[in-house]
Amino acid sequence: MIYLDYSATTPVSSDVLDSYIKVTKEYIGNPNSLHSLGEKSHELLTSATEQISKVLNIKTNEIIYTSGATESNNLAIVGYALKNIKRGKTIIVSKLEHPSIYGICDYLKTLGFNIVYVNNDENGLMDFDDLKEKITDDTLLVSIVAVNSELGIRQPLKTIKMIIKKKNPNCIFHSDMTQAVGKVSVNMSDVDMASISGHKIYGPKGIGMLYKNEKINIEPIIHGADNTMRGGTPSLPLIVAFSKALRLIVENLSKNESVVKLLNEKLNDNIKKYKDIKINKTSYSIPHIYNISLMNIKPETFIHALEKRDIYVGSNTACSSAKLSSSAMALFNDETRASTTLRISLSHMTSFEDLNKFLYSFDVIYTKLSKLGEKK
Ligand code: PMP
């Protein structure tokens, strides 16, 4: 199997899986129980949380465990909007967000909130002047994705935070860091709240976290028996596994990044030979996400042809049923280009041998489908 869809999800690293199994077997107590089994689980929960706080350089009370980035995004944006509804009704987001953010915006519209979209330039960079202009006293929160999931465009979060705070110091800055953490270095002090997901960093599915600066008040969206930000018994095995996955991926970041850069160069050197294929890459794209538009071939046909050879790549439809990639539209405003995207996402686990095999199969399939006139 050749897996090149790491931005959709990653396999769980074996060290992380070992921890998950060990904790499942050996820590059966509920961390909230008063007896010694509960205490033992509670101690492990505390040390996993302390580890995350060290890795991200934040306080332990700034970590809220969730089921993943979709829930973190909901908790941050809906939670903040509901808590502060008397202060304002406007939320600003970019045109390069993950579909989960747009789902939240649609929901907030039904509650009477105004959603404003900030423009980007042709390289995907936020239009700082447009952002400045759109922030008013009514703006509660700005949410800008740190790395876009389809095209891999990275935003300068520190600069964006400065612009926001200068215009309206009460306006909160949330960033969906799902595709950034573990791929590029991130700094929680660049934002007020950030969403992270376990299954994008070689951890298990069903766990993530929201970083929330301790000074910020939000309304819980899952209410439970106790007075916490998220009701329910904490999943100790998932939390310990997530904490370990985060530590490992951050510790190995620069080593992994240099491998991915070389893979990306090789991929790009080969793909740029196809004159009809558009490479959806700008100076802000990170090397882990390589996006192309096939232009005259349906991406579904191409993906299934690769699948027959046991090769797996992504398209924009993994996260959304939309036929058009909203991110590609935001950059290129070209329907053919936005409806024929293919995402090849790389990892430090990708071998050059596998990449060569992929490139060989890519060429065979592309040549065949082009000749067959497998038109869009
Ligand atoms: N945000 C971004 C940028 C993503 O790439 C994804 C996953 N595709 C999500 C949010 C949703 O993450 P999760 O699956 O953990 O809910």
CSV table of C-alpha atoms and ligand atoms in Angstrom, one decimal:
chain,number,residue,atom,x,y,z
A,1,MET,CA,0.0,0.0,0.0
A,2,ILE,CA,1.2,3.5,-0.8
A,3,TYR,CA,-0.6,6.0,1.5
A,4,LEU,CA,-0.4,9.7,0.4
A,5,ASP,CA,-3.4,11.1,2.3
A,6,TYR,CA,-1.8,12.1,5.6
A,7,SER,CA,-3.7,15.3,5.8
A,8,ALA,CA,-7.0,13.4,5.9
A,9,THR,CA,-5.7,11.3,8.7
A,10,THR,CA,-2.5,9.7,9.9
A,11,PRO,CA,-1.9,6.1,11.1
A,12,VAL,CA,-1.4,5.8,14.9
A,13,SER,CA,2.3,5.6,15.7
A,14,SER,CA,3.2,2.3,17.4
A,15,ASP,CA,4.6,3.9,20.6
A,16,VAL,CA,1.3,5.8,20.9
A,17,LEU,CA,-0.7,2.7,20.3
A,18,ASP,CA,1.3,0.9,23.0
A,19,SER,CA,0.4,3.6,25.5
A,20,TYR,CA,-3.2,3.5,24.5
A,21,ILE,CA,-3.4,-0.2,25.1
A,22,LYS,CA,-1.4,-0.1,28.3
A,23,VAL,CA,-3.6,2.6,29.9
A,24,THR,CA,-6.8,0.8,28.7
A,25,LYS,CA,-5.7,-2.4,30.4
A,26,GLU,CA,-4.0,-1.0,33.6
A,27,TYR,CA,-6.0,2.1,34.4
A,28,ILE,CA,-9.6,1.1,34.7
A,29,GLY,CA,-10.6,3.7,37.3
A,30,ASN,CA,-12.6,6.8,36.5
A,31,PRO,CA,-10.3,9.8,37.2
A,32,ASN,CA,-13.2,11.4,39.0
A,33,SER,CA,-13.7,8.4,41.5
A,34,LEU,CA,-12.5,8.9,45.1
A,35,HIS,CA,-11.0,5.5,45.6
A,36,SER,CA,-7.4,4.5,44.9
A,37,LEU,CA,-8.1,3.3,41.3
A,38,GLY,CA,-9.6,6.7,40.6
A,39,GLU,CA,-6.7,8.4,42.2
A,40,LYS,CA,-4.2,6.4,40.1
A,41,SER,CA,-6.1,7.4,36.9
A,42,HIS,CA,-6.3,11.0,38.0
A,43,GLU,CA,-2.6,11.2,38.6
A,44,LEU,CA,-1.9,9.9,35.1
A,45,LEU,CA,-4.4,12.4,33.6
A,46,THR,CA,-2.6,15.2,35.4
A,47,SER,CA,0.8,14.1,34.2
A,48,ALA,CA,-0.5,13.8,30.5
A,49,THR,CA,-2.0,17.3,30.8
A,50,GLU,CA,1.3,18.7,32.3
A,51,GLN,CA,3.2,17.2,29.4
A,52,ILE,CA,1.0,18.9,26.9
A,53,SER,CA,1.3,22.2,28.8
A,54,LYS,CA,5.1,21.9,28.6
A,55,VAL,CA,5.1,21.0,24.9
A,56,LEU,CA,2.9,23.9,23.9
A,57,ASN,CA,4.2,26.3,26.6
A,58,ILE,CA,0.7,26.9,28.0
A,59,LYS,CA,-0.9,26.4,31.4
A,60,THR,CA,-2.7,23.2,32.3
A,61,ASN,CA,-5.9,25.0,33.0
A,62,GLU,CA,-5.8,26.3,29.3
A,63,ILE,CA,-6.3,22.8,27.9
A,64,ILE,CA,-9.8,21.4,27.2
A,65,TYR,CA,-10.0,17.9,25.8
A,66,THR,CA,-12.5,17.4,23.0
A,67,SER,CA,-13.3,14.7,20.4
A,68,GLY,CA,-11.2,16.4,17.8
A,69,ALA,CA,-10.8,19.7,15.9
A,70,THR,CA,-14.5,19.9,14.8
A,71,GLU,CA,-15.6,19.9,18.4
A,72,SER,CA,-12.8,22.3,19.4
A,73,ASN,CA,-13.8,24.7,16.6
A,74,ASN,CA,-17.4,24.5,17.9
A,75,LEU,CA,-16.5,25.0,21.5
A,76,ALA,CA,-14.2,28.0,20.7
A,77,ILE,CA,-16.5,29.9,18.3
A,78,VAL,CA,-20.0,28.9,19.4
A,79,GLY,CA,-18.9,28.9,23.1
A,80,TYR,CA,-17.4,32.3,22.8
A,81,ALA,CA,-20.3,33.8,20.8
A,82,LEU,CA,-22.9,32.5,23.2
A,83,LYS,CA,-21.1,33.8,26.3
A,84,ASN,CA,-20.5,37.2,24.8
A,85,ILE,CA,-23.7,37.8,22.8
A,86,LYS,CA,-24.4,41.1,24.6
A,87,ARG,CA,-21.0,42.5,23.5
A,88,GLY,CA,-21.4,42.0,19.8
A,89,LYS,CA,-22.8,39.9,17.0
A,90,THR,CA,-20.1,39.7,14.3
A,91,ILE,CA,-17.7,36.9,13.6
A,92,ILE,CA,-15.0,37.2,10.9
A,93,VAL,CA,-13.6,34.1,9.2
A,94,SER,CA,-11.3,33.6,6.1
A,95,LYS,CA,-12.3,32.0,2.8
A,96,LEU,CA,-9.7,29.2,3.4
A,97,GLU,CA,-11.3,27.6,6.4
A,98,HIS,CA,-12.2,23.9,6.9
A,99,PRO,CA,-15.8,23.1,6.2
A,100,SER,CA,-16.4,22.6,9.9
A,101,ILE,CA,-15.9,26.4,10.4
A,102,TYR,CA,-18.5,27.2,7.7
A,103,GLY,CA,-20.9,24.8,9.3
A,104,ILE,CA,-20.5,26.7,12.6
A,105,CYS,CA,-21.0,30.0,10.8
A,106,ASP,CA,-24.2,28.7,9.2
A,107,TYR,CA,-25.5,27.7,12.7
A,108,LEU,CA,-24.5,31.0,14.2
A,109,LYS,CA,-26.4,32.9,11.4
A,110,THR,CA,-29.6,31.1,12.5
A,111,LEU,CA,-29.0,32.6,16.0
A,112,GLY,CA,-28.7,36.1,14.5
A,113,PHE,CA,-24.9,36.5,14.3
A,114,ASN,CA,-23.4,38.2,11.3
A,115,ILE,CA,-20.6,36.4,9.5
A,116,VAL,CA,-18.1,38.4,7.6
A,117,TYR,CA,-15.5,36.9,5.3
A,118,VAL,CA,-12.0,38.4,5.0
A,119,ASN,CA,-10.4,38.3,1.5
A,120,ASN,CA,-7.0,36.8,0.6
A,121,ASP,CA,-4.6,37.6,-2.1
A,122,GLU,CA,-3.7,35.3,-5.1
A,123,ASN,CA,-1.1,33.6,-2.9
A,124,GLY,CA,-3.6,32.8,-0.2
A,125,LEU,CA,-2.3,35.4,2.2
A,126,MET,CA,-4.9,37.2,4.3
A,127,ASP,CA,-5.6,40.7,3.0
A,128,PHE,CA,-4.5,42.7,6.1
A,129,ASP,CA,-6.1,45.9,5.0
A,130,ASP,CA,-9.4,44.1,4.3
A,131,LEU,CA,-9.2,42.5,7.8
A,132,LYS,CA,-8.5,45.9,9.4
A,133,GLU,CA,-11.4,47.5,7.7
A,134,LYS,CA,-13.8,44.7,8.5
A,135,ILE,CA,-13.1,44.6,12.3
A,136,THR,CA,-15.5,46.9,14.1
A,137,ASP,CA,-16.6,47.3,17.8
A,138,ASP,CA,-19.2,44.7,17.1
A,139,THR,CA,-16.6,42.0,16.1
A,140,LEU,CA,-16.5,39.4,18.8
A,141,LEU,CA,-14.0,37.0,17.3
A,142,VAL,CA,-11.8,36.4,14.2
A,143,SER,CA,-11.1,32.8,13.2
A,144,ILE,CA,-8.3,32.2,10.7
A,145,VAL,CA,-7.0,28.7,9.8
A,146,ALA,CA,-3.2,28.4,10.5
A,147,VAL,CA,-2.6,26.0,7.6
A,148,ASN,CA,-5.3,25.5,5.1
A,149,SER,CA,-6.2,21.8,4.7
A,150,GLU,CA,-6.5,21.6,0.9
A,151,LEU,CA,-3.7,23.8,-0.4
A,152,GLY,CA,-1.5,23.9,2.7
A,153,ILE,CA,-1.4,27.7,2.8
A,154,ARG,CA,0.1,29.0,6.0
A,155,GLN,CA,-0.9,32.3,7.6
A,156,PRO,CA,1.3,34.6,9.7
A,157,LEU,CA,-0.7,34.3,12.9
A,158,LYS,CA,1.4,36.7,15.0
A,159,THR,CA,0.9,39.5,12.5
A,160,ILE,CA,-2.8,38.8,12.2
A,161,LYS,CA,-3.2,38.9,16.0
A,162,MET,CA,-1.4,42.3,16.1
A,163,ILE,CA,-3.8,43.7,13.5
A,164,ILE,CA,-6.8,42.4,15.3
A,165,LYS,CA,-5.8,43.7,18.7
A,166,LYS,CA,-4.8,47.1,17.4
A,167,LYS,CA,-8.2,47.6,15.8
A,168,ASN,CA,-10.2,46.1,18.6
A,169,PRO,CA,-8.4,44.9,21.8
A,170,ASN,CA,-11.6,43.1,23.0
A,171,CYS,CA,-11.8,41.0,19.8
A,172,ILE,CA,-10.6,37.4,20.3
A,173,PHE,CA,-8.4,35.5,17.8
A,174,HIS,CA,-9.1,31.8,17.3
A,175,SER,CA,-7.1,29.7,14.9
A,176,ASP,CA,-7.8,26.2,13.6
A,177,MET,CA,-4.3,24.7,13.9
A,178,THR,CA,-5.3,21.2,12.9
A,179,GLN,CA,-3.0,21.0,9.9
A,180,ALA,CA,-0.2,23.1,11.4
A,181,VAL,CA,0.6,21.3,14.6
A,182,GLY,CA,3.4,18.8,14.1
A,183,LYS,CA,4.1,20.1,10.6
A,184,VAL,CA,5.3,23.6,11.3
A,185,SER,CA,6.2,25.3,14.5
A,186,VAL,CA,3.3,26.9,16.3
A,187,ASN,CA,3.1,29.4,19.1
A,188,MET,CA,0.1,29.6,21.3
A,189,SER,CA,0.9,33.1,22.3
A,190,ASP,CA,0.1,34.1,18.7
A,191,VAL,CA,-3.6,33.4,19.3
A,192,ASP,CA,-6.2,33.4,22.1
A,193,MET,CA,-7.7,30.0,21.3
A,194,ALA,CA,-6.5,27.2,19.0
A,195,SER,CA,-8.0,23.8,17.8
A,196,ILE,CA,-5.8,20.7,17.6
A,197,SER,CA,-6.7,17.2,16.5
A,198,GLY,CA,-5.1,13.9,17.5
A,199,HIS,CA,-5.6,11.9,14.3
A,200,LYS,CA,-3.6,14.4,12.3
A,201,ILE,CA,-0.5,13.9,14.4
A,202,TYR,CA,-0.2,10.1,14.5
A,203,GLY,CA,-2.5,9.9,17.5
A,204,PRO,CA,-5.9,8.1,17.8
A,205,LYS,CA,-9.1,9.4,16.2
A,206,GLY,CA,-11.7,10.8,18.6
A,207,ILE,CA,-9.4,13.0,20.7
A,208,GLY,CA,-8.3,16.6,20.3
A,209,MET,CA,-8.0,19.7,22.4
A,210,LEU,CA,-8.9,23.4,22.5
A,211,TYR,CA,-6.2,25.8,23.8
A,212,LYS,CA,-8.1,28.6,25.5
A,213,ASN,CA,-6.2,31.4,27.2
A,214,GLU,CA,-7.3,31.4,30.8
A,215,LYS,CA,-8.5,34.9,30.7
A,216,ILE,CA,-11.2,34.1,28.1
A,217,ASN,CA,-14.7,33.0,29.1
A,218,ILE,CA,-16.7,30.7,27.0
A,219,GLU,CA,-20.0,28.8,27.4
A,220,PRO,CA,-19.7,25.0,27.4
A,221,ILE,CA,-21.5,23.3,24.5
A,222,ILE,CA,-21.6,19.8,26.2
A,223,HIS,CA,-23.2,20.1,29.6
A,224,GLY,CA,-22.6,17.4,32.1
A,225,ALA,CA,-22.9,16.4,35.7
A,226,ASP,CA,-20.0,18.5,36.9
A,227,ASN,CA,-19.3,22.1,36.3
A,228,THR,CA,-16.6,21.6,33.7
A,229,MET,CA,-16.1,23.0,30.2
A,230,ARG,CA,-17.0,19.6,28.7
A,231,GLY,CA,-19.2,17.1,30.5
A,232,GLY,CA,-18.5,13.4,30.5
A,233,THR,CA,-15.9,11.0,31.9
A,234,PRO,CA,-12.5,11.9,30.4
A,235,SER,CA,-11.1,9.1,28.1
A,236,LEU,CA,-7.8,8.5,29.9
A,237,PRO,CA,-6.3,6.2,27.2
A,238,LEU,CA,-7.1,8.7,24.4
A,239,ILE,CA,-5.8,11.6,26.4
A,240,VAL,CA,-2.5,9.8,27.3
A,241,ALA,CA,-2.1,8.7,23.7
A,242,PHE,CA,-2.8,12.2,22.4
A,243,SER,CA,-0.3,13.7,24.8
A,244,LYS,CA,2.4,11.2,23.7
A,245,ALA,CA,1.6,11.8,20.0
A,246,LEU,CA,1.9,15.5,20.5
A,247,ARG,CA,5.2,15.3,22.3
A,248,LEU,CA,6.7,12.9,19.7
A,249,ILE,CA,5.6,15.0,16.7
A,250,VAL,CA,6.8,18.3,18.2
A,251,GLU,CA,10.2,16.8,19.3
A,252,ASN,CA,10.8,15.4,15.8
A,253,LEU,CA,9.4,18.4,13.9
A,254,SER,CA,12.5,19.8,12.2
A,255,LYS,CA,13.9,16.3,11.3
A,256,ASN,CA,10.6,15.3,9.8
A,257,GLU,CA,10.1,18.6,8.0
A,258,SER,CA,13.4,18.2,6.1
A,259,VAL,CA,12.5,14.8,4.9
A,260,VAL,CA,9.1,16.1,3.7
A,261,LYS,CA,10.8,19.1,1.9
A,262,LEU,CA,12.9,16.7,-0.2
A,263,LEU,CA,9.9,14.5,-1.0
A,264,ASN,CA,8.0,17.6,-2.0
A,265,GLU,CA,10.8,18.8,-4.3
A,266,LYS,CA,10.9,15.4,-6.0
A,267,LEU,CA,7.2,15.3,-6.5
A,268,ASN,CA,7.1,18.9,-7.8
A,269,ASP,CA,10.0,18.2,-10.3
A,270,ASN,CA,8.0,15.4,-11.8
A,271,ILE,CA,4.5,16.9,-11.8
A,272,LYS,CA,5.6,20.2,-13.3
A,273,LYS,CA,6.4,18.2,-16.6
A,274,TYR,CA,2.7,17.8,-17.3
A,275,LYS,CA,1.8,20.9,-19.1
A,276,ASP,CA,-2.0,20.6,-18.6
A,277,ILE,CA,-1.8,20.1,-14.9
A,278,LYS,CA,-2.0,23.2,-12.7
A,279,ILE,CA,0.0,23.1,-9.5
A,280,ASN,CA,-1.9,24.8,-6.7
A,281,LYS,CA,1.1,25.9,-4.8
A,282,THR,CA,2.1,29.4,-3.6
A,283,SER,CA,5.0,30.8,-1.6
A,284,TYR,CA,2.9,30.2,1.5
A,285,SER,CA,2.3,26.5,0.9
A,286,ILE,CA,3.8,24.0,3.3
A,287,PRO,CA,5.6,21.0,1.8
A,288,HIS,CA,3.4,18.4,3.4
A,289,ILE,CA,0.4,19.3,1.3
A,290,TYR,CA,0.7,19.2,-2.5
A,291,ASN,CA,-2.3,20.1,-4.5
A,292,ILE,CA,-2.9,20.0,-8.2
A,293,SER,CA,-5.7,20.5,-10.6
A,294,LEU,CA,-6.0,17.8,-13.3
A,295,MET,CA,-8.1,20.2,-15.4
A,296,ASN,CA,-9.3,17.8,-18.1
A,297,ILE,CA,-9.8,14.6,-15.9
A,298,LYS,CA,-12.3,13.9,-13.2
A,299,PRO,CA,-10.5,13.6,-9.9
A,300,GLU,CA,-12.8,10.7,-8.8
A,301,THR,CA,-11.8,8.7,-11.8
A,302,PHE,CA,-8.1,9.3,-11.1
A,303,ILE,CA,-8.4,8.5,-7.4
A,304,HIS,CA,-10.1,5.2,-8.1
A,305,ALA,CA,-7.6,4.3,-10.8
A,306,LEU,CA,-4.8,4.9,-8.3
A,307,GLU,CA,-6.7,2.9,-5.7
A,308,LYS,CA,-6.8,-0.1,-8.0
A,309,ARG,CA,-3.0,0.0,-7.7
A,310,ASP,CA,-3.2,0.3,-3.9
A,311,ILE,CA,-2.3,4.0,-3.9
A,312,TYR,CA,-4.3,6.4,-1.8
A,313,VAL,CA,-4.5,10.2,-2.4
A,314,GLY,CA,-7.1,12.8,-1.4
A,315,SER,CA,-9.5,15.2,-2.9
A,316,ASN,CA,-11.5,18.1,-1.5
A,317,THR,CA,-14.5,15.7,-1.1
A,318,ALA,CA,-12.9,14.0,2.0
A,319,CYS,CA,-14.1,16.9,4.2
A,320,SER,CA,-17.1,18.1,2.2
A,321,SER,CA,-19.6,16.9,-0.3
A,322,ALA,CA,-19.1,20.0,-2.3
A,323,LYS,CA,-17.9,19.5,-5.9
A,324,LEU,CA,-15.9,22.7,-5.9
A,325,SER,CA,-12.9,23.3,-3.7
A,326,SER,CA,-13.8,26.5,-1.9
A,327,SER,CA,-10.1,27.1,-1.1
A,328,ALA,CA,-9.1,26.8,-4.8
A,329,MET,CA,-12.0,29.1,-5.7
A,330,ALA,CA,-10.8,31.6,-3.2
A,331,LEU,CA,-7.4,31.7,-4.8
A,332,PHE,CA,-7.9,31.1,-8.5
A,333,ASN,CA,-11.6,31.9,-9.1
A,334,ASP,CA,-11.6,29.2,-11.8
A,335,GLU,CA,-14.4,26.5,-11.7
A,336,THR,CA,-12.5,23.9,-13.7
A,337,ARG,CA,-9.4,24.3,-11.6
A,338,ALA,CA,-11.5,24.2,-8.4
A,339,SER,CA,-13.4,21.1,-9.4
A,340,THR,CA,-10.5,18.9,-10.5
A,341,THR,CA,-8.2,19.1,-7.5
A,342,LEU,CA,-6.2,16.2,-6.2
A,343,ARG,CA,-4.3,16.4,-2.9
A,344,ILE,CA,-1.2,14.4,-2.3
A,345,SER,CA,-0.2,14.7,1.3
A,346,LEU,CA,3.3,13.7,2.4
A,347,SER,CA,4.8,12.5,5.6
A,348,HIS,CA,8.2,11.7,7.1
A,349,MET,CA,6.9,8.1,6.8
A,350,THR,CA,6.7,8.3,3.0
A,351,SER,CA,9.7,6.6,1.4
A,352,PHE,CA,11.3,7.8,-1.8
A,353,GLU,CA,10.7,4.3,-3.2
A,354,ASP,CA,7.0,4.7,-2.6
A,355,LEU,CA,7.0,8.1,-4.1
A,356,ASN,CA,8.8,6.8,-7.3
A,357,LYS,CA,6.1,4.0,-7.5
A,358,PHE,CA,3.4,6.6,-7.2
A,359,LEU,CA,5.0,8.8,-9.9
A,360,TYR,CA,5.2,5.8,-12.2
A,361,SER,CA,1.5,4.9,-11.7
A,362,PHE,CA,0.5,8.6,-11.9
A,363,ASP,CA,2.1,8.7,-15.3
A,364,VAL,CA,0.5,5.5,-16.6
A,365,ILE,CA,-2.9,6.6,-15.4
A,366,TYR,CA,-2.6,10.2,-16.6
A,367,THR,CA,-1.4,9.2,-20.0
A,368,LYS,CA,-4.3,6.6,-20.4
A,369,LEU,CA,-7.0,8.9,-19.1
A,370,SER,CA,-5.8,11.9,-21.2
A,371,LYS,CA,-5.9,9.7,-24.3
A,372,LEU,CA,-9.3,8.2,-23.5
A,373,GLY,CA,-10.5,11.8,-23.3
A,374,GLU,CA,-11.9,11.2,-19.8
A,375,LYS,CA,-13.2,14.7,-19.9
A,376,LYS,CA,-14.7,16.5,-17.0
B,1,PMP,N1,-9.8,21.6,10.6
B,1,PMP,C1,-9.0,21.3,9.7
B,1,PMP,C2,-8.1,22.3,9.1
B,1,PMP,C3,-8.9,20.0,9.3
B,1,PMP,O1,-8.0,19.6,8.3
B,1,PMP,C4,-9.8,19.0,9.8
B,1,PMP,C5,-9.7,17.6,9.4
B,1,PMP,N2,-9.9,17.4,8.0
B,1,PMP,C6,-10.7,19.4,10.8
B,1,PMP,C7,-10.7,20.7,11.2
B,1,PMP,C8,-11.6,18.4,11.5
B,1,PMP,O2,-10.8,17.7,12.4
B,1,PMP,P1,-11.5,16.4,13.2
B,1,PMP,O3,-11.5,15.3,12.2
B,1,PMP,O4,-10.5,16.2,14.3
B,1,PMP,O5,-12.8,16.8,13.7
